Coordinates of C-alpha atoms and ligand atoms in Angstrom, one line a residue:
M944 CA 4.5 -15.0 35.8
L945 CA 1.9 -14.3 33.2
A946 CA -1.6 -13.2 33.9
S947 CA -4.6 -14.0 31.7
S948 CA -5.3 -12.4 28.3
C949 CA -8.2 -10.4 29.9
Q950 CA -5.5 -8.0 31.0
L951 CA -5.1 -6.8 27.4
F952 CA -4.6 -3.1 27.4
I953 CA -7.1 -1.3 25.1
P954 CA -6.0 2.3 25.2
F955 CA -7.6 3.6 22.1
K956 CA -9.9 6.5 22.0
N957 CA -13.1 7.3 20.2
H958 CA -13.2 6.4 16.5
M959 CA -14.3 9.8 15.6
D960 CA -11.5 11.8 17.2
K961 CA -10.1 14.7 15.2
M962 CA -6.8 16.5 15.4
L963 CA -6.8 20.3 15.4
I964 CA -3.6 22.0 14.4
V965 CA -2.7 25.7 14.2
G966 CA 0.3 25.8 11.8
G967 CA 3.3 28.0 11.6
V968 CA 5.2 27.2 14.9
P969 CA 8.7 25.9 14.4
L970 CA 9.2 22.6 16.3
R971 CA 11.9 22.9 19.0
G972 CA 12.8 20.2 21.4
T973 CA 13.4 16.5 21.8
I974 CA 11.3 13.7 20.5
P975 CA 11.7 10.1 21.8
I976 CA 11.2 7.5 19.1
N977 CA 9.3 4.3 19.9
G978 CA 10.0 0.7 19.1
A979 CA 9.0 -0.2 15.5
K980 CA 5.4 -1.3 14.8
N981 CA 6.5 -3.3 11.8
A982 CA 9.2 -5.1 13.8
A983 CA 7.0 -5.7 16.8
L984 CA 4.2 -7.4 14.7
P985 CA 6.3 -10.3 13.4
L986 CA 8.1 -10.6 16.7
M987 CA 4.8 -11.0 18.5
A988 CA 3.8 -13.7 15.9
L989 CA 7.1 -15.4 16.7
G990 CA 5.7 -15.9 20.2
L991 CA 3.4 -18.6 18.7
L992 CA 6.4 -20.8 17.8
S993 CA 7.6 -21.5 21.4
D994 CA 6.0 -23.0 24.5
Q995 CA 8.3 -20.8 26.5
P996 CA 7.7 -17.1 27.3
L997 CA 9.0 -14.5 24.8
V998 CA 9.4 -11.1 26.4
L999 CA 9.6 -8.1 24.1
D1000 CA 10.8 -4.7 25.3
N1001 CA 10.3 -1.3 23.7
V1002 CA 6.8 -2.3 22.4
P1003 CA 4.8 0.9 21.6
T1004 CA 1.1 1.2 22.5
L1005 CA -0.5 1.1 19.1
A1006 CA -3.9 -0.1 17.8
D1007 CA -2.2 -2.5 15.4
L1008 CA -0.3 -4.2 18.3
T1009 CA -3.4 -4.4 20.4
T1010 CA -5.1 -6.2 17.4
M1011 CA -2.1 -8.6 17.3
E1012 CA -2.4 -9.2 21.0
L1013 CA -6.1 -10.0 20.5
L1014 CA -5.4 -12.4 17.7
L1015 CA -2.7 -14.2 19.5
S1016 CA -4.8 -14.6 22.6
E1017 CA -7.6 -16.1 20.5
I1018 CA -5.1 -18.6 19.2
G1019 CA -3.9 -19.6 22.6
S1020 CA -1.3 -17.1 23.8
V1021 CA -1.3 -15.6 27.3
I1022 CA -0.2 -12.0 27.0
K1023 CA 0.7 -9.5 29.6
R1024 CA 1.8 -6.0 29.0
V1025 CA 3.6 -3.9 31.6
G1026 CA 4.7 -0.5 30.3
K1027 CA 6.7 -1.1 27.2
K1028 CA 7.3 -4.8 27.9
V1029 CA 5.0 -7.5 26.4
A1030 CA 5.3 -11.1 27.5
I1031 CA 3.8 -13.7 25.2
Y1032 CA 3.4 -17.2 26.4
T1033 CA 1.9 -19.9 24.2
P1034 CA 1.9 -23.2 26.0
S1035 CA -0.4 -24.7 23.4
I1036 CA -2.4 -23.7 20.3
K1037 CA -6.1 -23.6 21.0
S1038 CA -7.4 -22.3 17.7
F1039 CA -6.0 -22.5 14.2
E1040 CA -8.1 -19.6 13.0
A1041 CA -7.4 -15.9 12.2
P1042 CA -10.9 -14.7 11.7
Y1043 CA -12.0 -12.2 9.1
D1044 CA -13.1 -9.7 11.8
I1045 CA -9.6 -9.4 13.0
V1046 CA -7.7 -9.7 9.7
R1047 CA -9.9 -7.0 8.1
K1048 CA -8.7 -4.6 10.8
M1049 CA -5.0 -5.4 10.2
R1050 CA -3.4 -7.1 7.2
A1051 CA -0.4 -8.1 9.2
S1052 CA -2.6 -10.7 10.9
I1053 CA -1.3 -12.9 7.9
L1054 CA 1.9 -13.2 10.0
V1055 CA 0.3 -16.0 12.1
L1056 CA -0.1 -18.2 9.0
G1057 CA 3.6 -19.4 9.0
P1058 CA 3.8 -20.0 12.8
L1059 CA 0.5 -21.9 13.0
L1060 CA 1.6 -24.2 10.2
A1061 CA 5.0 -24.7 11.7
R1062 CA 3.8 -25.3 15.3
C1063 CA 0.7 -27.4 14.6
G1064 CA 0.5 -28.2 10.9
R1065 CA -2.8 -26.4 10.4
A1066 CA -4.1 -22.9 9.8
H1067 CA -7.3 -21.2 8.7
V1068 CA -6.5 -17.6 8.0
S1069 CA -8.8 -15.1 6.4
L1070 CA -7.5 -13.6 3.2
P1071 CA -6.6 -10.0 3.9
G1072 CA -8.0 -8.6 0.7
G1073 CA -7.1 -5.2 -0.7
C1074 CA -6.7 -2.0 1.3
A1075 CA -6.5 1.8 0.8
I1076 CA -3.0 1.6 -0.8
G1077 CA -3.3 -1.3 -3.2
A1078 CA -4.5 -4.9 -3.9
R1079 CA -1.8 -6.4 -1.7
P1080 CA -2.0 -10.1 -2.7
V1081 CA -0.4 -12.7 -0.5
N1082 CA 0.6 -15.2 -3.2
F1083 CA 4.3 -15.2 -2.2
H1084 CA 3.3 -16.3 1.3
I1085 CA 1.2 -19.1 0.0
D1086 CA 3.6 -20.3 -2.7
G1087 CA 6.5 -20.2 -0.2
L1088 CA 4.7 -22.2 2.4
R1089 CA 3.6 -24.7 -0.3
A1090 CA 7.4 -25.1 -1.1
L1091 CA 7.8 -26.1 2.6
G1092 CA 5.2 -28.9 2.1
A1093 CA 2.0 -27.2 3.1
T1094 CA -1.2 -28.0 1.2
I1095 CA -3.1 -24.8 0.7
E1096 CA -6.6 -24.1 -0.7
I1097 CA -8.5 -20.9 -0.8
E1098 CA -12.1 -21.5 0.4
N1099 CA -14.8 -19.0 1.2
G1100 CA -12.3 -16.1 1.6
Y1101 CA -10.0 -18.2 3.8
I1102 CA -6.5 -19.6 3.4
C1103 CA -7.1 -23.2 4.5
A1104 CA -3.7 -24.8 5.0
N1105 CA -2.5 -28.2 6.3
V1106 CA 0.8 -29.9 6.5
P1107 CA 0.6 -33.6 5.6
G1108 CA 2.5 -35.5 8.3
G1109 CA 2.3 -32.4 10.6
K1110 CA 5.8 -31.0 10.0
L1111 CA 7.0 -28.6 7.4
T1112 CA 10.2 -29.6 5.5
G1113 CA 13.0 -27.1 4.7
A1114 CA 13.3 -26.2 1.0
E1115 CA 14.5 -23.5 -1.3
Y1116 CA 12.2 -20.6 -2.2
T1117 CA 13.0 -17.6 -4.3
F1118 CA 10.7 -14.6 -3.9
P1119 CA 9.5 -13.3 -7.3
N1120 CA 9.6 -9.8 -5.8
I1121 CA 10.6 -8.2 -2.5
S1122 CA 8.0 -8.8 0.2
V1123 CA 8.5 -7.8 3.8
T1124 CA 5.8 -9.8 5.6
G1125 CA 6.2 -12.6 3.0
A1126 CA 9.8 -13.0 4.1
E1127 CA 8.8 -12.8 7.7
N1128 CA 6.1 -15.5 7.3
M1129 CA 8.6 -17.8 5.6
I1130 CA 11.4 -17.2 8.2
L1131 CA 8.9 -17.9 11.0
A1132 CA 7.7 -21.1 9.3
A1133 CA 11.2 -22.3 8.5
S1134 CA 12.3 -22.1 12.1
L1135 CA 10.3 -25.2 13.1
A1136 CA 10.7 -27.0 9.8
R1137 CA 12.7 -30.2 9.3
G1138 CA 16.1 -29.3 7.9
E1139 CA 17.4 -26.3 6.1
T1140 CA 15.4 -23.6 4.3
C1141 CA 17.2 -21.3 1.8
L1142 CA 15.3 -18.1 1.0
K1143 CA 16.4 -16.1 -2.0
N1144 CA 15.6 -12.5 -3.1
V1145 CA 14.6 -11.9 0.5
A1146 CA 13.7 -8.3 1.7
I1147 CA 16.6 -6.8 3.6
E1148 CA 14.4 -4.3 5.6
P1149 CA 16.0 -3.8 9.1
E1150 CA 12.8 -5.2 10.7
I1151 CA 13.6 -8.6 9.2
G1152 CA 17.1 -8.4 10.8
D1153 CA 15.4 -7.7 14.1
L1154 CA 13.3 -10.8 13.7
L1155 CA 16.3 -12.9 12.8
D1156 CA 18.2 -11.6 15.9
C1157 CA 15.3 -12.7 18.2
L1158 CA 15.1 -16.1 16.4
Q1159 CA 18.8 -16.6 17.1
A1160 CA 18.3 -15.7 20.7
M1161 CA 15.6 -18.5 20.8
G1162 CA 18.1 -21.0 19.5
V1163 CA 17.6 -21.0 15.7
Q1164 CA 20.6 -21.1 13.4
V1165 CA 20.5 -18.3 10.9
E1166 CA 22.9 -17.3 8.1
G1167 CA 22.7 -14.3 5.8
K1168 CA 21.1 -11.6 8.0
G1169 CA 20.9 -8.4 6.1
T1170 CA 21.5 -10.1 2.7
P1171 CA 19.1 -11.3 0.0
T1172 CA 19.9 -15.0 0.8
V1173 CA 18.9 -16.3 4.2
R1174 CA 19.5 -19.8 5.4
I1175 CA 17.6 -21.2 8.4
Q1176 CA 18.2 -24.5 10.1
G1177 CA 14.9 -25.6 11.4
T1178 CA 14.9 -26.8 15.1
E1179 CA 12.7 -29.1 17.2
S1180 CA 11.7 -26.4 19.7
L1181 CA 12.5 -22.7 20.4
S1182 CA 13.5 -21.5 23.8
G1183 CA 12.1 -18.4 25.4
A1184 CA 13.9 -15.1 25.0
F1185 CA 14.1 -11.4 26.0
H1186 CA 14.4 -9.1 23.0
K1187 CA 14.3 -5.3 22.6
V1188 CA 12.3 -4.1 19.6
M1189 CA 14.4 -2.0 17.2
P1190 CA 13.5 1.7 16.8
D1191 CA 10.8 2.8 14.4
R1192 CA 12.5 4.4 11.4
I1193 CA 9.2 5.4 9.9
E1194 CA 8.1 7.3 13.0
A1195 CA 11.5 9.0 13.0
G1196 CA 11.3 9.9 9.4
T1197 CA 7.8 11.4 10.0
Y1198 CA 9.2 13.7 12.8
I1199 CA 12.2 14.6 10.6
A1200 CA 9.7 15.8 7.9
A1201 CA 7.7 17.7 10.6
A1202 CA 10.8 19.4 11.9
I1203 CA 11.9 20.5 8.4
I1204 CA 8.6 21.8 7.2
T1205 CA 8.3 24.0 10.3
C1206 CA 11.9 25.3 10.0
G1207 CA 12.5 23.8 13.4
E1208 CA 15.3 22.3 15.3
V1209 CA 14.8 19.0 17.1
E1210 CA 16.7 16.1 18.5
L1211 CA 15.3 12.6 18.0
E1212 CA 16.1 10.1 20.7
N1213 CA 16.5 6.3 20.4
I1214 CA 17.1 6.2 16.6
N1215 CA 20.0 5.5 14.4
I1216 CA 20.6 7.5 11.2
S1217 CA 21.7 4.4 9.3
L1218 CA 18.1 3.2 9.4
L1219 CA 17.1 6.0 7.0
P1220 CA 19.9 6.2 4.5
T1221 CA 18.1 7.4 1.3
F1222 CA 15.6 9.6 3.1
V1223 CA 18.3 11.4 5.0
D1224 CA 20.6 11.8 2.0
A1225 CA 17.8 13.2 -0.1
L1226 CA 16.8 15.8 2.6
R1227 CA 20.4 16.8 3.1
N1228 CA 20.7 17.4 -0.6
A1229 CA 17.6 19.5 -0.4
G1230 CA 19.1 21.8 2.3
A1231 CA 18.2 20.2 5.6
T1232 CA 20.7 19.6 8.4
I1233 CA 20.5 16.0 9.7
E1234 CA 23.3 14.8 11.8
P1235 CA 23.9 11.8 14.0
L1236 CA 24.6 12.6 17.7
E1237 CA 26.1 10.3 20.3
N1238 CA 23.9 7.7 22.1
D1239 CA 21.5 7.0 19.2
K1240 CA 20.3 10.5 18.7
I1241 CA 19.7 12.5 15.6
Y1242 CA 19.9 16.3 15.2
V1243 CA 17.6 17.9 12.6
S1244 CA 17.3 21.6 11.6
M1245 CA 16.2 23.7 8.7
S1246 CA 16.1 27.3 7.9
G1247 CA 14.3 28.6 4.8
K1248 CA 12.5 26.5 2.2
I1249 CA 13.4 22.9 1.4
G1250 CA 14.7 22.4 -2.1
P1251 CA 12.8 20.3 -4.7
L1252 CA 13.6 16.6 -5.1
S1253 CA 13.2 13.9 -7.7
I1254 CA 12.9 10.6 -5.8
E1255 CA 11.3 7.2 -6.0
T1256 CA 10.3 4.6 -3.4
S1257 CA 12.0 1.2 -3.4
P1258 CA 12.8 -1.6 -0.9
F1259 CA 15.4 -0.9 1.7
P1260 CA 17.9 0.7 1.5
G1261 CA 15.9 2.9 -0.9
L1262 CA 13.2 5.4 0.1
A1263 CA 10.6 3.6 2.1
T1264 CA 7.1 3.8 0.7
D1265 CA 5.9 4.4 4.2
L1266 CA 7.6 7.9 4.1
Q1267 CA 6.4 8.9 0.7
A1268 CA 3.2 10.7 1.8
Q1269 CA 5.1 12.7 4.5
L1270 CA 7.8 13.6 2.0
M1271 CA 5.1 14.8 -0.4
A1272 CA 3.6 17.1 2.2
L1273 CA 7.1 18.5 2.8
L1274 CA 7.8 19.0 -0.9
S1275 CA 4.4 20.7 -1.5
V1276 CA 6.1 23.8 0.0
S1277 CA 9.5 23.4 -1.5
S1278 CA 11.2 26.0 -3.6
G1279 CA 10.7 24.2 -6.9
E1280 CA 9.3 21.3 -8.9
S1281 CA 9.6 17.8 -7.4
V1282 CA 8.8 14.4 -8.8
I1283 CA 7.9 11.4 -6.6
V1284 CA 7.5 8.0 -8.1
E1285 CA 5.7 5.3 -6.0
N1286 CA 7.1 1.9 -7.0
I1287 CA 5.8 -0.3 -4.2
F1288 CA 2.0 0.1 -4.0
E1289 CA -0.3 1.0 -7.0
N1290 CA -2.7 3.2 -5.1
R1291 CA -0.6 5.1 -2.6
F1292 CA -1.5 8.7 -3.6
M1293 CA -4.8 9.0 -1.6
H1294 CA -3.3 11.9 0.3
V1295 CA -2.9 14.0 -2.8
C1296 CA -6.5 15.2 -2.9
E1297 CA -6.5 16.1 0.7
L1298 CA -3.1 18.0 0.4
A1299 CA -4.6 19.8 -2.6
R1300 CA -7.5 21.0 -0.4
M1301 CA -4.8 22.7 1.7
G1302 CA -3.4 24.4 -1.4
A1303 CA -0.8 21.9 -2.6
Q1304 CA -0.2 21.8 -6.3
I1305 CA 0.2 18.1 -7.2
S1306 CA -0.6 16.3 -10.4
V1307 CA -0.6 12.5 -10.6
S1308 CA 0.0 10.4 -13.7
G1309 CA 0.1 6.7 -13.0
N1310 CA 2.7 6.1 -10.3
R1311 CA 4.3 9.5 -10.7
A1312 CA 3.4 12.7 -8.8
H1313 CA 4.6 16.0 -9.9
V1314 CA 4.7 18.5 -7.0
T1315 CA 5.0 22.2 -7.6
G1316 CA 6.1 23.9 -4.4
V1317 CA 3.7 26.7 -3.3
E1318 CA 4.4 29.7 -1.1
H1319 CA 2.3 28.4 1.8
L1320 CA -0.5 25.8 2.5
S1321 CA -3.7 26.9 4.2
G1322 CA -5.5 25.1 6.9
T1323 CA -8.9 23.4 6.3
S1324 CA -10.7 20.2 7.2
V1325 CA -9.1 17.1 5.7
M1326 CA -9.6 13.4 6.1
A1327 CA -7.0 10.7 6.8
T1328 CA -7.2 7.8 4.3
D1329 CA -4.5 5.5 5.6
L1330 CA -1.9 5.4 8.3
R1331 CA 0.9 7.2 6.6
A1332 CA -1.4 9.5 4.6
S1333 CA -2.8 10.7 7.9
T1334 CA 0.6 11.9 9.2
S1335 CA 1.2 13.7 5.9
L1336 CA -1.8 15.8 6.7
V1337 CA -0.6 16.5 10.2
I1338 CA 2.8 17.6 8.8
A1339 CA 1.1 19.8 6.3
G1340 CA -1.1 21.2 9.1
L1341 CA 2.0 22.1 11.1
A1342 CA 3.2 24.4 8.3
A1343 CA -0.2 25.7 7.0
R1344 CA -1.6 29.1 7.7
G1345 CA -4.6 28.9 10.0
E1346 CA -6.3 25.9 11.5
T1347 CA -6.3 22.3 10.1
I1348 CA -8.7 19.7 11.2
V1349 CA -7.7 16.1 10.4
S1350 CA -10.5 13.6 10.8
R1351 CA -10.5 9.7 10.9
L1352 CA -7.7 9.7 13.4
Y1353 CA -8.0 6.0 14.0
H1354 CA -5.6 5.6 11.1
I1355 CA -2.9 7.5 13.1
D1356 CA -3.6 5.5 16.2
R1357 CA -2.6 2.3 14.3
G1358 CA 1.0 3.5 14.1
Y1359 CA 1.9 6.6 16.1
E1360 CA 1.8 6.7 19.9
S1361 CA 1.0 10.1 21.4
I1362 CA 1.8 12.0 18.3
E1363 CA 0.0 15.1 19.6
K1364 CA 1.9 15.0 22.9
K1365 CA 5.3 14.6 21.2
L1366 CA 4.5 17.5 18.8
S1367 CA 3.0 19.8 21.4
E1368 CA 6.0 19.2 23.7
C1369 CA 8.1 20.7 20.8
G1370 CA 5.8 23.8 20.7
A1371 CA 3.3 22.8 18.1
I1372 CA -0.3 23.9 18.6
I1373 CA -2.0 20.6 18.2
K1374 CA -4.9 19.0 20.1
R1375 CA -6.9 15.8 19.9
V1376 CA -10.6 16.5 20.1
R1377 CA -13.2 13.9 21.0
E1378 CA -16.4 13.5 19.1
G1379 CA -18.8 16.2 20.3
E1380 CA -16.1 18.4 21.8
A1381 CA -15.8 21.8 20.1
H1382 CA -12.6 23.5 20.7
T1383 CA -9.9 25.1 18.6
A1384 CA -6.3 23.9 19.0
S1385 CA -5.5 27.0 21.0
G1386 CA -8.3 26.3 23.4
T1387 CA -11.0 28.8 22.5
N1388 CA -14.5 27.4 21.9
K1389 CA -15.6 27.2 18.4
K1390 CA -17.9 24.9 16.4
I1391 CA -15.8 22.4 14.5
A1392 CA -16.5 22.3 10.8
G1393 CA -16.8 19.0 8.9
Ligands
EPU491 N1 3.2 -8.5 -3.1 C1 2.8 -9.4 -3.9 N2 2.5 -10.7 -3.4 C2 2.8 -11.0 -2.1 C3 3.3 -10.0 -1.3 C4 3.5 -8.8 -1.8 O1 2.5 -9.2 -5.1 O2 2.5 -12.2 -1.8 C5 3.5 -7.1 -3.6 C6 2.6 -6.1 -2.9 O3 1.3 -6.0 -3.5 C7 3.4 -4.8 -3.0 C8 4.8 -5.4 -2.9 O4 4.8 -6.7 -3.2 O5 3.2 -4.3 -4.3 C9 5.5 -5.2 -1.5 O6 4.6 -5.6 -0.5 P1 5.1 -6.2 0.9 O7 4.7 -7.6 0.9 O8 6.6 -5.9 1.0 O9 4.3 -5.4 1.9 P2 3.8 -5.9 3.3 O10 4.7 -6.9 3.8 O11 2.4 -6.3 3.2 C10 5.1 -4.2 4.8 C11 4.8 -3.2 5.8 C12 4.1 -2.0 5.1 C13 5.1 -1.5 4.1 C14 5.5 -2.5 3.1 C15 6.6 -2.1 2.1 C16 4.4 -4.5 7.8 C17 3.4 -5.0 8.8 N3 3.9 -3.8 6.8 O12 3.9 -4.6 4.2 O13 3.9 -1.0 6.1 O14 4.5 -0.4 3.4 O15 6.0 -3.7 3.8 O16 7.7 -1.7 2.8 O17 5.6 -4.7 7.9 C18 2.7 0.8 7.1 O18 3.4 0.5 8.2 O19 2.1 1.8 7.0 C19 2.8 -0.2 6.0 C20 1.9 -0.2 5.1

């Protein structure tokens, strides 16, 4: 059934693409929400645990998922994508290594560590290092896998891990702090371990529930889904499965913010409001209308200015750190003074300076940003610094007066499929411009600044 890995789909465009936006148009229309990047990544890594095919549906076309496809195929998976379906078939493991060149592109590559140790008792995975939003250590992943019996040394920037005797053994591990991929790595490793693993203080992000659902479909016994204590009975082998990836709550939250900042009226398809509890409550309190509709749809509308908010990021069900930048763009034109506290990552305010270039009034002290709503933002050239920061600039551009040019679009392509198409179908004046092309968003020729 499966063709060779040379069929990998590499859809990504020039690294130097820019996005041109002419602000001020209220979004009106329907926006389909994709499957979640952060659910698809661990689900793809799960494909390493079985010698039977795992078929995932609702997989978006994103640079990060292409990176994971590449990594898995180097390890030994045969991967075929047809539309939104990705089949992963790993008859055997050919390489134990996640090389630096791949891990440096995408930190979530660390998710192959647990599966490699569980399936073949050996792994050599580059340390991800820090990134634009923080130091992001992986000590919980390492300590947790040691608790399951792995011997792990750090050598020359690599996590060098072995399992004496070849098979991990179930154990109890308490996470010192909530970690999403830490929990996923442990859950994946525990699935092929001998006996029961009990994980405590586990992240309850919905993407972890999605992973547990798929594991159950592959024959693993799981208790405690959606709670901080998860028990997994390790099994000898995992069967194949077909699994539909859950909706992307961060993509949905991003379009909700875009609709509100433009005083628009949109419906989001394929998304459930319960995936965004704190975000939706906060925006409703600030004056937005956000209602569930039938058949996994959400209605969003706004007239006038959004009110100010005092809000902090925290693990689920709190406000996702992955929506903090988008919320900040929105609050930069609110009717008052807002406070946003970032509790998850120590350096996730890189978008502040770029928003300030558009006229936002934001002062930062430690992990606290004070946002004074301004009458309007004004378009200019800005630079994306990370995935979510880049969409905050797009959101700001949709509301700004004049033309905004967002450069370093490769950040957006890591996590948002066809963002310009989805927004322009709702009336936004937005256009991707390739390097060397010189157009305005409205189509007239003009030299691009910056
Ligand atoms: N942490 C440690 N040690 C560890 C692991 C985490 O100290 O071993 C700390 C981190 O430094 C951070 C906090 O714990 O301060 C939470 O980090 P977590 O491990 O939960 O983050 P992650 O698993 O690396 C995932 C998402 C991120 C999202 C965070 C928080 C994926 C692939 N990535 O990262 O998504 O921001 O959880 O919800 O699921 C994004 O999509 O833009 C993105 C960054």
